[in-house]
PDB file of C-alpha atoms in Angstrom:
ATOM      1  CA  UNK A   1      72.161  -7.828 -49.246  1.00 47.00           C
ATOM      2  CA  UNK A   2      75.140  -7.224 -51.494  1.00 56.00           C
ATOM      3  CA  UNK A   3      77.186  -5.155 -49.055  1.00 57.00           C
ATOM      4  CA  UNK A   4      77.614  -4.774 -45.331  1.00 60.00           C
ATOM      5  CA  UNK A   5      78.600  -1.118 -45.652  1.00 68.00           C
ATOM      6  CA  UNK A   6      75.494   1.006 -45.189  1.00 65.00           C
ATOM      7  CA  UNK A   7      75.164   4.753 -45.556  1.00 65.00           C
ATOM      8  CA  UNK A   8      72.406   6.698 -43.866  1.00 65.00           C
ATOM      9  CA  UNK A   9      71.270  10.198 -44.608  1.00 71.00           C
ATOM     10  CA  UNK A  10      72.167  10.353 -48.279  1.00 68.00           C
ATOM     11  CA  UNK A  11      69.152   8.893 -50.098  1.00 72.00           C
ATOM     12  CA  UNK A  12      65.972  10.312 -48.564  1.00 75.00           C
ATOM     13  CA  UNK A  13      65.537  14.058 -48.130  1.00 73.00           C
ATOM     14  CA  UNK A  14      62.063  13.816 -46.601  1.00 85.00           C
ATOM     15  CA  UNK A  15      58.980  11.624 -46.479  1.00 92.00           C
ATOM     16  CA  UNK A  16      55.414  12.923 -46.237  1.00 94.00           C
ATOM     17  CA  UNK A  17      52.629  10.732 -44.919  1.00 96.00           C
ATOM     18  CA  UNK A  18      49.019  11.917 -45.030  1.00 96.00           C
ATOM     19  CA  UNK A  19      46.910  10.412 -42.242  1.00 96.00           C
ATOM     20  CA  UNK A  20      43.229  10.067 -41.336  1.00 95.00           C
ATOM     21  CA  UNK A  21      43.531  11.118 -37.675  1.00 97.00           C
ATOM     22  CA  UNK A  22      46.353  13.579 -37.078  1.00 97.00           C
ATOM     23  CA  UNK A  23      45.940  13.601 -33.280  1.00 97.00           C
ATOM     24  CA  UNK A  24      46.168   9.789 -33.059  1.00 98.00           C
ATOM     25  CA  UNK A  25      49.214   9.765 -35.332  1.00 97.00           C
ATOM     26  CA  UNK A  26      50.896  12.509 -33.337  1.00 97.00           C
ATOM     27  CA  UNK A  27      50.378  10.580 -30.057  1.00 98.00           C
ATOM     28  CA  UNK A  28      51.906   7.464 -31.650  1.00 98.00           C
ATOM     29  CA  UNK A  29      54.883   9.178 -33.305  1.00 98.00           C
ATOM     30  CA  UNK A  30      55.683  11.419 -30.326  1.00 97.00           C
ATOM     31  CA  UNK A  31      55.847   8.299 -28.118  1.00 98.00           C
ATOM     32  CA  UNK A  32      58.055   6.187 -30.396  1.00 98.00           C
ATOM     33  CA  UNK A  33      60.312   9.050 -31.474  1.00 97.00           C
ATOM     34  CA  UNK A  34      60.846  10.106 -27.856  1.00 97.00           C
ATOM     35  CA  UNK A  35      62.296   6.699 -26.942  1.00 97.00           C
ATOM     36  CA  UNK A  36      64.437   6.834 -30.096  1.00 95.00           C
ATOM     37  CA  UNK A  37      65.835  10.181 -28.948  1.00 93.00           C
ATOM     38  CA  UNK A  38      64.379  12.164 -31.853  1.00 94.00           C
ATOM     39  CA  UNK A  39      62.299  15.236 -30.975  1.00 92.00           C
ATOM     40  CA  UNK A  40      59.286  16.584 -32.821  1.00 94.00           C
ATOM     41  CA  UNK A  41      60.676  19.468 -34.853  1.00 92.00           C
ATOM     42  CA  UNK A  42      57.529  21.480 -35.389  1.00 93.00           C
ATOM     43  CA  UNK A  43      53.758  21.397 -35.460  1.00 95.00           C
ATOM     44  CA  UNK A  44      50.867  23.206 -37.037  1.00 94.00           C
ATOM     45  CA  UNK A  45      47.113  22.852 -37.108  1.00 94.00           C
ATOM     46  CA  UNK A  46      47.279  20.234 -39.866  1.00 95.00           C
ATOM     47  CA  UNK A  47      50.811  18.774 -39.637  1.00 95.00           C
ATOM     48  CA  UNK A  48      53.824  17.862 -37.513  1.00 96.00           C
ATOM     49  CA  UNK A  49      57.352  16.906 -38.454  1.00 94.00           C
ATOM     50  CA  UNK A  50      60.508  15.340 -37.094  1.00 93.00           C
ATOM     51  CA  UNK A  51      63.780  15.315 -39.013  1.00 90.00           C
ATOM     52  CA  UNK A  52      62.978  13.861 -42.469  1.00 90.00           C
ATOM     53  CA  UNK A  53      59.430  12.762 -41.572  1.00 94.00           C
ATOM     54  CA  UNK A  54      56.498  15.119 -42.316  1.00 95.00           C
ATOM     55  CA  UNK A  55      52.979  13.999 -41.345  1.00 96.00           C
ATOM     56  CA  UNK A  56      49.862  15.918 -42.289  1.00 96.00           C
ATOM     57  CA  UNK A  57      46.096  15.573 -42.360  1.00 96.00           C
ATOM     58  CA  UNK A  58      44.250  15.117 -45.647  1.00 94.00           C
ATOM     59  CA  UNK A  59      42.906  18.679 -45.435  1.00 93.00           C
ATOM     60  CA  UNK A  60      46.429  20.097 -45.270  1.00 91.00           C
ATOM     61  CA  UNK A  61      47.380  22.269 -48.239  1.00 85.00           C
ATOM     62  CA  UNK A  62      50.408  19.998 -48.735  1.00 77.00           C
ATOM     63  CA  UNK A  63      48.265  16.837 -48.976  1.00 84.00           C
ATOM     64  CA  UNK A  64      45.938  17.745 -51.829  1.00 82.00           C
ATOM     65  CA  UNK A  65      43.093  15.913 -50.027  1.00 84.00           C
ATOM     66  CA  UNK A  66      44.482  12.409 -50.455  1.00 87.00           C
ATOM     67  CA  UNK A  67      45.805   9.847 -47.970  1.00 90.00           C
ATOM     68  CA  UNK A  68      49.207   8.417 -48.870  1.00 92.00           C
ATOM     69  CA  UNK A  69      48.418   4.729 -48.314  1.00 88.00           C
ATOM     70  CA  UNK A  70      50.455   2.088 -46.539  1.00 92.00           C
ATOM     71  CA  UNK A  71      54.197   2.577 -46.017  1.00 93.00           C
ATOM     72  CA  UNK A  72      57.004   0.754 -44.269  1.00 94.00           C
ATOM     73  CA  UNK A  73      59.361   3.039 -42.365  1.00 94.00           C
ATOM     74  CA  UNK A  74      62.337   1.750 -40.397  1.00 94.00           C
ATOM     75  CA  UNK A  75      63.837   3.937 -37.675  1.00 94.00           C
ATOM     76  CA  UNK A  76      67.406   3.405 -36.478  1.00 91.00           C
ATOM     77  CA  UNK A  77      67.843   2.345 -32.855  1.00 93.00           C
ATOM     78  CA  UNK A  78      71.021   2.650 -30.795  1.00 92.00           C
ATOM     79  CA  UNK A  79      70.697  -0.810 -29.190  1.00 95.00           C
ATOM     80  CA  UNK A  80      68.316  -3.662 -28.364  1.00 97.00           C
ATOM     81  CA  UNK A  81      66.926  -1.810 -25.348  1.00 97.00           C
ATOM     82  CA  UNK A  82      65.893   1.092 -27.588  1.00 96.00           C
ATOM     83  CA  UNK A  83      64.086  -1.317 -29.952  1.00 97.00           C
ATOM     84  CA  UNK A  84      62.290  -2.835 -26.948  1.00 98.00           C
ATOM     85  CA  UNK A  85      61.332   0.631 -25.617  1.00 98.00           C
ATOM     86  CA  UNK A  86      60.059   1.664 -29.079  1.00 97.00           C
ATOM     87  CA  UNK A  87      57.772  -1.378 -29.165  1.00 98.00           C
ATOM     88  CA  UNK A  88      56.422  -0.827 -25.644  1.00 98.00           C
ATOM     89  CA  UNK A  89      55.866   2.928 -26.143  1.00 98.00           C
ATOM     90  CA  UNK A  90      54.211   2.411 -29.522  1.00 98.00           C
ATOM     91  CA  UNK A  91      51.758  -0.166 -28.150  1.00 98.00           C
ATOM     92  CA  UNK A  92      50.886   2.151 -25.246  1.00 98.00           C
ATOM     93  CA  UNK A  93      50.282   5.032 -27.697  1.00 98.00           C
ATOM     94  CA  UNK A  94      47.827   3.213 -29.957  1.00 97.00           C
ATOM     95  CA  UNK A  95      50.093   1.119 -32.173  1.00 98.00           C
ATOM     96  CA  UNK A  96      49.291  -2.492 -33.028  1.00 98.00           C
ATOM     97  CA  UNK A  97      51.755  -5.385 -32.829  1.00 98.00           C
ATOM     98  CA  UNK A  98      53.192  -6.394 -36.189  1.00 97.00           C
ATOM     99  CA  UNK A  99      56.259  -8.271 -34.900  1.00 98.00           C
ATOM    100  CA  UNK A 100      57.598  -8.300 -31.334  1.00 98.00           C
ATOM    101  CA  UNK A 101      61.238  -7.362 -30.682  1.00 98.00           C
ATOM    102  CA  UNK A 102      63.693 -10.032 -31.732  1.00 98.00           C
ATOM    103  CA  UNK A 103      66.412 -11.183 -34.104  1.00 97.00           C
ATOM    104  CA  UNK A 104      65.493 -11.253 -37.784  1.00 94.00           C
ATOM    105  CA  UNK A 105      67.133 -13.300 -40.566  1.00 90.00           C
ATOM    106  CA  UNK A 106      67.937 -10.294 -42.795  1.00 87.00           C
ATOM    107  CA  UNK A 107      71.608 -10.260 -41.743  1.00 86.00           C
ATOM    108  CA  UNK A 108      73.556 -11.299 -38.626  1.00 89.00           C
ATOM    109  CA  UNK A 109      72.741  -9.009 -35.693  1.00 93.00           C
ATOM    110  CA  UNK A 110      69.512  -7.557 -37.161  1.00 94.00           C
ATOM    111  CA  UNK A 111      67.263  -6.933 -34.133  1.00 97.00           C
ATOM    112  CA  UNK A 112      63.929  -5.253 -34.791  1.00 97.00           C
ATOM    113  CA  UNK A 113      60.336  -4.690 -33.734  1.00 98.00           C
ATOM    114  CA  UNK A 114      57.367  -3.823 -35.943  1.00 97.00           C
ATOM    115  CA  UNK A 115      54.195  -1.876 -35.159  1.00 98.00           C
ATOM    116  CA  UNK A 116      51.258  -0.732 -37.238  1.00 97.00           C
ATOM    117  CA  UNK A 117      50.583   2.968 -36.663  1.00 98.00           C
ATOM    118  CA  UNK A 118      46.975   4.275 -36.479  1.00 96.00           C
ATOM    119  CA  UNK A 119      46.793   4.302 -40.311  1.00 96.00           C
ATOM    120  CA  UNK A 120      48.179   0.791 -40.778  1.00 96.00           C
ATOM    121  CA  UNK A 121      51.699   1.854 -41.779  1.00 96.00           C
ATOM    122  CA  UNK A 122      54.331  -0.737 -40.852  1.00 96.00           C
ATOM    123  CA  UNK A 123      56.733   1.117 -38.536  1.00 97.00           C
ATOM    124  CA  UNK A 124      59.962  -0.584 -37.502  1.00 96.00           C
ATOM    125  CA  UNK A 125      62.802   0.135 -35.118  1.00 96.00           C
ATOM    126  CA  UNK A 126      66.012  -1.708 -35.969  1.00 95.00           C
ATOM    127  CA  UNK A 127      69.436  -2.175 -34.436  1.00 95.00           C
ATOM    128  CA  UNK A 128      71.922  -3.680 -36.889  1.00 92.00           C
ATOM    129  CA  UNK A 129      74.139  -5.277 -34.264  1.00 91.00           C
ATOM    130  CA  UNK A 130      77.707  -4.324 -33.477  1.00 88.00           C
ATOM    131  CA  UNK A 131      78.849  -1.631 -35.881  1.00 83.00           C
ATOM    132  CA  UNK A 132      80.739   1.633 -36.059  1.00 82.00           C
ATOM    133  CA  UNK A 133      79.331   4.948 -37.278  1.00 80.00           C
ATOM    134  CA  UNK A 134      81.438   7.598 -38.958  1.00 84.00           C
ATOM    135  CA  UNK A 135      79.109  10.235 -37.447  1.00 82.00           C
ATOM    136  CA  UNK A 136      76.044  10.302 -35.212  1.00 78.00           C
ATOM    137  CA  UNK A 137      74.104  12.256 -37.838  1.00 78.00           C
ATOM    138  CA  UNK A 138      74.487  14.401 -40.904  1.00 78.00           C
ATOM    139  CA  UNK A 139      74.203  18.085 -40.021  1.00 77.00           C
ATOM    140  CA  UNK A 140      73.035  20.491 -42.694  1.00 74.00           C
ATOM    141  CA  UNK A 141      73.159  24.243 -42.096  1.00 75.00           C
ATOM    142  CA  UNK A 142      71.834  27.015 -44.307  1.00 72.00           C
TER     143      UNK A 142
END
């Protein structure tokens, strides 16, 4: 990593994942997002969303009938306990272990856990160690 100054909320506007089993994915994501303190923002017959993440079934008009394939998404966690809770909740909601909570060699203080969601996407929760945030989140109003 070339810099230790990270900015969040300025690169990705939204991510869409198209899944095989929407109900299984919703159970998984509701469980892990709840422990991360991020609510589900909305639902429909063939989709649900939370902040920048939009998940739909293949028969959704937005999906064009195709699954999106395997992704790696990393969610921000407030502390080690939140990473641990993410891992436990995700396993209980149908996720598969892909790396138990612990320190990683990516940079000093990097503490993460990895789960495979029901579609095999590699979903991570990470706490970057002691740091200061300029804001809790970016708020956009229209």
